[in-house]
Amino acid sequence: MPRGKGVVTRRLRLSRIGVAAAEPVLGLRGVEVAQVSPTAHVRVHRHRGGSEPASAVLWIHGGGYVLGSARLEDRTCRRMAESLSAVVVAVDYRLAPEHPYPAALDDCYAALTWLAARPEVDPHRIVVAGVSAGGGLAAALALRCVDAGSVDLAGLALQYPMLDDRTAVGSSPPALGWTPHDNRFGWRSYLATDPGADGISAYAAPARRTDLTGLPPTWIGVGTADLFHDEDVDYARRLRVAGVPTKLELIRGAFHGFDVTPGSGLAHSFKRARLAAIRDFLG
């Protein structure tokens, strides 16, 4: 497991190229912070007006399982809450390598079950959405819900999700944003073992799941120059084979994290597509 100064150095570098590009909204009002388990809390964004019970989105930040926070997602979540007239809950989950799998997934599951039990939320109109590692956690949450027969999700929105630890094994083509070296670091931190090893749970790496039947309708968006392109396209294909309604949004030439570029028309259109998919799932 990565330790010490190397972890700090890697976090500082990665924070400059992805997750930290989304700055928290200073002075944002109306954000409720709630403790949902002894190890996890959430930031709750409510829309102005509307009726109850409301639809809801559980938002899971990215960061390769090793960095990021719910507070950095304030702007995204507030806009989503207003656009969808929904409750949007961003979860702060424990990060690797200090807290390897299943810590992050357990925290996200605690947040989801807390959200589904809220009296102001319709438990049948909840979408789980995540970015990068958050997309991987969202996919894993759906698997866990199906297996446990717990929350009946309305849909999944997976933005260039980090699904398959085996992508970090062997040689990979150079990539912008999130590199093969970053990917190996993230997976090894999260798994506390070498990626590609035998016996890794599908709850840790959802692409390892062989049976995808029964999962909720899913939207996957990824760029053709993203390191995760192949694993995401294959996951979408397998979902369709399993009978899961699936939409795959491919962005030509886009690299991992391309949508954090300020003023990018391509980024805006990508975010609109994601929002439209979530709106359709919520009904």
mmCIF file of C-alpha atoms in Angstrom:
data_model
loop_
_atom_site.group_PDB
_atom_site.id
_atom_site.type_symbol
_atom_site.label_atom_id
_atom_site.label_comp_id
_atom_site.label_asym_id
_atom_site.label_seq_id
_atom_site.Cartn_x
_atom_site.Cartn_y
_atom_site.Cartn_z
ATOM 1 C CA MET A 1 0.000 0.000 0.000
ATOM 2 C CA PRO A 2 1.418 3.449 -0.886
ATOM 3 C CA ARG A 3 2.569 5.336 2.191
ATOM 4 C CA GLY A 4 4.201 8.451 3.543
ATOM 5 C CA LYS A 5 5.620 11.345 1.576
ATOM 6 C CA GLY A 6 4.850 9.675 -1.759
ATOM 7 C CA VAL A 7 1.126 9.787 -1.034
ATOM 8 C CA VAL A 8 1.234 13.460 -0.069
ATOM 9 C CA THR A 9 3.249 14.383 -3.160
ATOM 10 C CA ARG A 10 0.927 12.488 -5.478
ATOM 11 C CA ARG A 11 -2.162 14.081 -3.931
ATOM 12 C CA LEU A 12 -0.719 17.556 -4.352
ATOM 13 C CA ARG A 13 0.037 16.927 -8.019
ATOM 14 C CA LEU A 14 -3.287 15.309 -8.820
ATOM 15 C CA SER A 15 -5.239 18.042 -7.054
ATOM 16 C CA ARG A 16 -3.910 20.521 -9.617
ATOM 17 C CA ILE A 17 -5.163 18.628 -12.663
ATOM 18 C CA GLY A 18 -8.626 17.426 -11.801
ATOM 19 C CA VAL A 19 -10.730 17.412 -8.701
ATOM 20 C CA ALA A 20 -9.561 20.696 -7.213
ATOM 21 C CA ALA A 21 -10.406 22.500 -10.446
ATOM 22 C CA ALA A 22 -13.939 22.694 -9.061
ATOM 23 C CA GLU A 23 -13.664 25.285 -6.315
ATOM 24 C CA PRO A 24 -16.103 25.368 -3.407
ATOM 25 C CA VAL A 25 -18.717 28.112 -3.484
ATOM 26 C CA LEU A 26 -17.781 30.602 -0.799
ATOM 27 C CA GLY A 27 -20.670 31.814 1.303
ATOM 28 C CA LEU A 28 -23.137 29.298 -0.141
ATOM 29 C CA ARG A 29 -26.242 29.227 2.026
ATOM 30 C CA GLY A 30 -28.712 26.477 2.645
ATOM 31 C CA VAL A 31 -26.257 23.589 2.704
ATOM 32 C CA GLU A 32 -27.062 21.110 5.454
ATOM 33 C CA VAL A 33 -24.238 18.928 6.741
ATOM 34 C CA ALA A 34 -25.434 15.645 8.219
ATOM 35 C CA GLN A 35 -23.622 12.744 9.831
ATOM 36 C CA VAL A 36 -24.932 9.521 8.269
ATOM 37 C CA SER A 37 -22.633 7.043 10.001
ATOM 38 C CA PRO A 38 -19.738 7.184 12.465
ATOM 39 C CA THR A 39 -17.351 7.608 9.509
ATOM 40 C CA ALA A 40 -19.310 9.533 6.857
ATOM 41 C CA HIS A 41 -21.150 12.782 6.427
ATOM 42 C CA VAL A 42 -23.043 14.385 3.566
ATOM 43 C CA ARG A 43 -23.758 17.850 2.222
ATOM 44 C CA VAL A 44 -27.435 18.316 1.380
ATOM 45 C CA HIS A 45 -28.546 20.766 -1.317
ATOM 46 C CA ARG A 46 -32.265 21.523 -1.539
ATOM 47 C CA HIS A 47 -34.102 23.221 -4.369
ATOM 48 C CA ARG A 48 -36.262 26.274 -3.762
ATOM 49 C CA GLY A 49 -39.909 25.300 -3.490
ATOM 50 C CA GLY A 50 -41.306 22.152 -5.027
ATOM 51 C CA SER A 51 -43.415 19.394 -3.576
ATOM 52 C CA GLU A 52 -42.688 16.469 -1.311
ATOM 53 C CA PRO A 53 -41.796 13.689 -1.464
ATOM 54 C CA ALA A 54 -39.052 14.909 -3.771
ATOM 55 C CA SER A 55 -36.762 13.116 -6.172
ATOM 56 C CA ALA A 56 -33.119 12.915 -5.139
ATOM 57 C CA VAL A 57 -29.587 12.456 -6.445
ATOM 58 C CA LEU A 58 -26.710 10.951 -4.506
ATOM 59 C CA TRP A 59 -23.573 12.580 -5.914
ATOM 60 C CA ILE A 60 -20.191 10.866 -5.468
ATOM 61 C CA HIS A 61 -17.054 12.881 -6.165
ATOM 62 C CA GLY A 62 -14.036 11.625 -8.069
ATOM 63 C CA GLY A 63 -10.340 11.648 -7.271
ATOM 64 C CA GLY A 64 -9.022 8.159 -7.961
ATOM 65 C CA TYR A 65 -10.146 6.986 -4.502
ATOM 66 C CA VAL A 66 -7.319 9.040 -2.966
ATOM 67 C CA LEU A 67 -8.469 12.675 -2.988
ATOM 68 C CA GLY A 68 -11.448 14.993 -3.363
ATOM 69 C CA SER A 69 -14.275 16.106 -1.094
ATOM 70 C CA ALA A 70 -18.000 16.785 -1.147
ATOM 71 C CA ARG A 71 -17.399 20.478 -0.459
ATOM 72 C CA LEU A 72 -15.616 20.860 -3.786
ATOM 73 C CA GLU A 73 -18.852 19.734 -5.445
ATOM 74 C CA ASP A 74 -21.033 22.503 -3.966
ATOM 75 C CA ARG A 75 -21.449 24.443 -7.199
ATOM 76 C CA THR A 76 -22.283 21.357 -9.258
ATOM 77 C CA CYS A 77 -24.730 20.069 -6.669
ATOM 78 C CA ARG A 78 -26.499 23.380 -6.160
ATOM 79 C CA ARG A 79 -27.034 23.824 -9.892
ATOM 80 C CA MET A 80 -28.261 20.261 -10.198
ATOM 81 C CA ALA A 81 -30.708 20.685 -7.320
ATOM 82 C CA GLU A 82 -32.195 23.792 -8.902
ATOM 83 C CA SER A 83 -32.290 22.377 -12.444
ATOM 84 C CA LEU A 84 -33.946 19.121 -11.386
ATOM 85 C CA SER A 85 -36.066 20.453 -8.495
ATOM 86 C CA ALA A 86 -34.492 17.667 -6.492
ATOM 87 C CA VAL A 87 -32.597 17.050 -3.283
ATOM 88 C CA VAL A 88 -28.929 16.515 -4.112
ATOM 89 C CA VAL A 89 -26.730 14.869 -1.506
ATOM 90 C CA ALA A 90 -22.934 14.791 -1.882
ATOM 91 C CA VAL A 91 -21.147 12.213 0.238
ATOM 92 C CA ASP A 92 -17.759 12.654 1.892
ATOM 93 C CA TYR A 93 -16.311 9.171 1.930
ATOM 94 C CA ARG A 94 -13.066 7.987 3.476
ATOM 95 C CA LEU A 95 -10.064 8.068 1.163
ATOM 96 C CA ALA A 96 -7.348 5.555 0.383
ATOM 97 C CA PRO A 97 -4.651 4.601 1.117
ATOM 98 C CA GLU A 98 -5.404 5.414 4.766
ATOM 99 C CA HIS A 99 -8.824 3.788 4.351
ATOM 100 C CA PRO A 100 -8.768 1.100 1.647
ATOM 101 C CA TYR A 101 -11.734 -0.843 0.291
ATOM 102 C CA PRO A 102 -14.449 -1.290 1.519
ATOM 103 C CA ALA A 103 -14.339 1.972 3.514
ATOM 104 C CA ALA A 104 -15.464 4.295 0.700
ATOM 105 C CA LEU A 105 -18.214 1.952 -0.448
ATOM 106 C CA ASP A 106 -19.501 1.481 3.094
ATOM 107 C CA ASP A 107 -19.672 5.259 3.545
ATOM 108 C CA CYS A 108 -21.533 5.715 0.256
ATOM 109 C CA TYR A 109 -23.976 2.938 1.129
ATOM 110 C CA ALA A 110 -24.635 4.575 4.497
ATOM 111 C CA ALA A 111 -25.344 7.851 2.698
ATOM 112 C CA LEU A 112 -27.690 6.166 0.227
ATOM 113 C CA THR A 113 -29.727 4.317 2.846
ATOM 114 C CA TRP A 114 -29.912 7.508 4.931
ATOM 115 C CA LEU A 115 -31.192 9.415 1.897
ATOM 116 C CA ALA A 116 -33.772 6.757 1.005
ATOM 117 C CA ALA A 117 -35.143 6.881 4.563
ATOM 118 C CA ARG A 118 -35.647 10.664 4.573
ATOM 119 C CA PRO A 119 -39.365 11.516 4.832
ATOM 120 C CA GLU A 120 -39.056 14.308 2.255
ATOM 121 C CA VAL A 121 -37.553 11.972 -0.378
ATOM 122 C CA ASP A 122 -39.346 9.501 -2.644
ATOM 123 C CA PRO A 123 -37.222 6.335 -2.213
ATOM 124 C CA HIS A 124 -38.212 5.130 -5.693
ATOM 125 C CA ARG A 125 -36.931 8.290 -7.384
ATOM 126 C CA ILE A 126 -33.265 8.269 -6.419
ATOM 127 C CA VAL A 127 -30.447 8.407 -8.959
ATOM 128 C CA VAL A 128 -26.850 7.707 -8.000
ATOM 129 C CA ALA A 129 -24.348 9.730 -10.019
ATOM 130 C CA GLY A 130 -20.583 9.712 -9.820
ATOM 131 C CA VAL A 131 -17.454 10.971 -11.532
ATOM 132 C CA SER A 132 -14.372 8.813 -12.188
ATOM 133 C CA ALA A 133 -13.747 6.901 -8.948
ATOM 134 C CA GLY A 134 -17.143 8.207 -7.857
ATOM 135 C CA GLY A 135 -18.595 6.550 -10.938
ATOM 136 C CA GLY A 136 -16.976 3.295 -9.891
ATOM 137 C CA LEU A 137 -18.475 3.665 -6.428
ATOM 138 C CA ALA A 138 -21.881 4.433 -7.956
ATOM 139 C CA ALA A 139 -21.708 1.259 -10.048
ATOM 140 C CA ALA A 140 -20.643 -0.745 -6.987
ATOM 141 C CA LEU A 141 -23.502 0.732 -4.957
ATOM 142 C CA ALA A 142 -25.982 -0.452 -7.572
ATOM 143 C CA LEU A 143 -24.559 -3.975 -7.375
ATOM 144 C CA ARG A 144 -24.800 -3.942 -3.601
ATOM 145 C CA CYS A 145 -28.393 -2.678 -3.676
ATOM 146 C CA VAL A 146 -29.451 -5.386 -6.124
ATOM 147 C CA ASP A 147 -27.778 -8.116 -4.083
ATOM 148 C CA ALA A 148 -29.191 -6.844 -0.786
ATOM 149 C CA GLY A 149 -32.645 -6.101 -2.183
ATOM 150 C CA SER A 150 -32.430 -2.678 -0.545
ATOM 151 C CA VAL A 151 -32.758 0.664 -2.354
ATOM 152 C CA ASP A 152 -34.531 0.397 -5.720
ATOM 153 C CA LEU A 153 -32.576 2.954 -7.744
ATOM 154 C CA ALA A 154 -34.235 4.892 -10.560
ATOM 155 C CA GLY A 155 -30.987 5.129 -12.496
ATOM 156 C CA LEU A 156 -27.223 5.475 -12.604
ATOM 157 C CA ALA A 157 -25.242 8.310 -14.182
ATOM 158 C CA LEU A 158 -21.600 7.304 -14.553
ATOM 159 C CA GLN A 159 -19.192 9.963 -15.789
ATOM 160 C CA TYR A 160 -16.020 8.315 -17.147
ATOM 161 C CA PRO A 161 -16.264 5.750 -14.331
ATOM 162 C CA MET A 162 -13.245 3.943 -12.873
ATOM 163 C CA LEU A 163 -14.531 0.372 -13.098
ATOM 164 C CA ASP A 164 -11.722 -2.080 -13.789
ATOM 165 C CA ASP A 165 -8.494 -2.505 -11.823
ATOM 166 C CA ARG A 166 -7.137 -4.691 -14.634
ATOM 167 C CA THR A 167 -6.701 -1.573 -16.785
ATOM 168 C CA ALA A 168 -3.817 -0.707 -14.444
ATOM 169 C CA VAL A 169 -1.984 -3.943 -15.271
ATOM 170 C CA GLY A 170 0.625 -4.059 -18.021
ATOM 171 C CA SER A 171 1.252 -1.324 -20.562
ATOM 172 C CA SER A 172 -1.298 1.338 -21.417
ATOM 173 C CA PRO A 173 -1.128 4.080 -24.030
ATOM 174 C CA PRO A 174 -0.173 7.550 -22.784
ATOM 175 C CA ALA A 175 -3.151 9.517 -21.509
ATOM 176 C CA LEU A 176 -3.900 13.077 -20.476
ATOM 177 C CA GLY A 177 -5.522 14.029 -17.185
ATOM 178 C CA TRP A 178 -5.365 10.642 -15.479
ATOM 179 C CA THR A 179 -2.297 8.700 -16.559
ATOM 180 C CA PRO A 180 -1.532 4.959 -16.389
ATOM 181 C CA HIS A 181 0.850 5.692 -13.507
ATOM 182 C CA ASP A 182 -1.892 7.591 -11.660
ATOM 183 C CA ASN A 183 -4.264 4.720 -12.308
ATOM 184 C CA ARG A 184 -1.927 2.143 -10.787
ATOM 185 C CA PHE A 185 -1.416 4.385 -7.772
ATOM 186 C CA GLY A 186 -5.148 4.892 -7.274
ATOM 187 C CA TRP A 187 -6.064 1.245 -7.598
ATOM 188 C CA ARG A 188 -3.225 -0.001 -5.409
ATOM 189 C CA SER A 189 -4.155 2.547 -2.747
ATOM 190 C CA TYR A 190 -7.802 1.511 -2.808
ATOM 191 C CA LEU A 191 -7.331 -2.252 -3.015
ATOM 192 C CA ALA A 192 -4.352 -2.418 -0.625
ATOM 193 C CA THR A 193 -2.893 -4.947 -3.042
ATOM 194 C CA ASP A 194 -1.663 -5.010 -6.614
ATOM 195 C CA PRO A 195 -4.357 -4.327 -9.223
ATOM 196 C CA GLY A 196 -5.175 -7.339 -11.349
ATOM 197 C CA ALA A 197 -4.720 -9.782 -8.470
ATOM 198 C CA ASP A 198 -7.012 -12.765 -8.069
ATOM 199 C CA GLY A 199 -9.961 -12.592 -5.727
ATOM 200 C CA ILE A 200 -10.724 -8.865 -5.977
ATOM 201 C CA SER A 201 -14.396 -8.227 -5.243
ATOM 202 C CA ALA A 202 -16.725 -6.813 -7.880
ATOM 203 C CA TYR A 203 -17.845 -4.382 -5.185
ATOM 204 C CA ALA A 204 -14.317 -2.943 -5.431
ATOM 205 C CA ALA A 205 -13.993 -3.191 -9.225
ATOM 206 C CA PRO A 206 -17.488 -3.460 -10.761
ATOM 207 C CA ALA A 207 -16.189 -4.574 -14.177
ATOM 208 C CA ARG A 208 -15.318 -7.900 -12.538
ATOM 209 C CA ARG A 209 -19.015 -8.640 -12.057
ATOM 210 C CA THR A 210 -20.131 -11.407 -14.414
ATOM 211 C CA ASP A 211 -23.912 -11.051 -13.943
ATOM 212 C CA LEU A 212 -25.216 -7.532 -14.571
ATOM 213 C CA THR A 213 -28.913 -8.401 -14.736
ATOM 214 C CA GLY A 214 -31.312 -6.425 -12.591
ATOM 215 C CA LEU A 215 -29.279 -3.217 -12.525
ATOM 216 C CA PRO A 216 -31.050 0.133 -12.970
ATOM 217 C CA PRO A 217 -31.085 2.097 -16.248
ATOM 218 C CA THR A 218 -27.615 3.510 -16.792
ATOM 219 C CA TRP A 219 -25.990 6.449 -18.572
ATOM 220 C CA ILE A 220 -22.227 6.301 -19.185
ATOM 221 C CA GLY A 221 -20.273 9.239 -20.597
ATOM 222 C CA VAL A 222 -16.604 9.004 -21.567
ATOM 223 C CA GLY A 223 -14.137 10.536 -24.008
ATOM 224 C CA THR A 224 -12.442 8.555 -26.749
ATOM 225 C CA ALA A 225 -9.012 9.661 -25.432
ATOM 226 C CA ASP A 226 -9.832 8.740 -21.828
ATOM 227 C CA LEU A 227 -7.794 5.989 -20.192
ATOM 228 C CA PHE A 228 -11.113 4.451 -19.097
ATOM 229 C CA HIS A 229 -12.659 4.465 -22.586
ATOM 230 C CA ASP A 230 -12.295 0.753 -23.291
ATOM 231 C CA GLU A 231 -13.465 -0.476 -19.893
ATOM 232 C CA ASP A 232 -16.443 1.908 -19.943
ATOM 233 C CA VAL A 233 -17.512 0.951 -23.466
ATOM 234 C CA ASP A 234 -17.248 -2.728 -22.580
ATOM 235 C CA TYR A 235 -19.284 -2.241 -19.403
ATOM 236 C CA ALA A 236 -21.998 -0.476 -21.402
ATOM 237 C CA ARG A 237 -22.010 -3.338 -23.902
ATOM 238 C CA ARG A 238 -22.347 -5.930 -21.153
ATOM 239 C CA LEU A 239 -25.158 -3.975 -19.495
ATOM 240 C CA ARG A 240 -27.086 -4.021 -22.759
ATOM 241 C CA VAL A 241 -26.507 -7.749 -23.187
ATOM 242 C CA ALA A 242 -27.903 -8.196 -19.661
ATOM 243 C CA GLY A 243 -31.058 -6.319 -20.658
ATOM 244 C CA VAL A 244 -30.271 -3.114 -18.768
ATOM 245 C CA PRO A 245 -31.429 0.071 -20.569
ATOM 246 C CA THR A 246 -28.122 1.802 -21.251
ATOM 247 C CA LYS A 247 -27.047 4.969 -23.027
ATOM 248 C CA LEU A 248 -23.388 5.439 -23.923
ATOM 249 C CA GLU A 249 -22.235 9.013 -24.593
ATOM 250 C CA LEU A 250 -18.882 9.082 -26.415
ATOM 251 C CA ILE A 251 -17.040 12.397 -26.725
ATOM 252 C CA ARG A 252 -14.596 12.330 -29.610
ATOM 253 C CA GLY A 253 -11.047 13.310 -28.645
ATOM 254 C CA ALA A 254 -11.927 14.046 -24.999
ATOM 255 C CA PHE A 255 -9.472 13.048 -22.259
ATOM 256 C CA HIS A 256 -10.124 12.244 -18.609
ATOM 257 C CA GLY A 257 -11.389 15.301 -16.756
ATOM 258 C CA PHE A 258 -11.813 17.372 -19.936
ATOM 259 C CA ASP A 259 -15.029 18.882 -18.617
ATOM 260 C CA VAL A 260 -13.311 20.906 -15.866
ATOM 261 C CA THR A 261 -11.945 23.294 -18.515
ATOM 262 C CA PRO A 262 -13.584 26.713 -17.892
ATOM 263 C CA GLY A 263 -15.671 28.024 -20.767
ATOM 264 C CA SER A 264 -15.458 24.839 -22.834
ATOM 265 C CA GLY A 265 -18.449 24.364 -25.110
ATOM 266 C CA LEU A 266 -17.752 20.649 -25.254
ATOM 267 C CA ALA A 267 -17.780 20.465 -21.466
ATOM 268 C CA HIS A 268 -21.085 22.330 -21.279
ATOM 269 C CA SER A 269 -22.754 20.026 -23.792
ATOM 270 C CA PHE A 270 -21.439 16.978 -21.927
ATOM 271 C CA LYS A 271 -22.846 18.240 -18.635
ATOM 272 C CA ARG A 272 -26.189 18.978 -20.296
ATOM 273 C CA ALA A 273 -26.313 15.396 -21.572
ATOM 274 C CA ARG A 274 -25.596 14.087 -18.080
ATOM 275 C CA LEU A 275 -28.284 16.295 -16.577
ATOM 276 C CA ALA A 276 -30.804 15.226 -19.226
ATOM 277 C CA ALA A 277 -30.132 11.567 -18.456
ATOM 278 C CA ILE A 278 -30.654 12.107 -14.732
ATOM 279 C CA ARG A 279 -33.867 14.032 -15.413
ATOM 280 C CA ASP A 280 -35.182 11.171 -17.543
ATOM 281 C CA PHE A 281 -34.388 8.647 -14.810
ATOM 282 C CA LEU A 282 -36.197 10.718 -12.186
ATOM 283 C CA GLY A 283 -39.276 10.951 -14.401
#
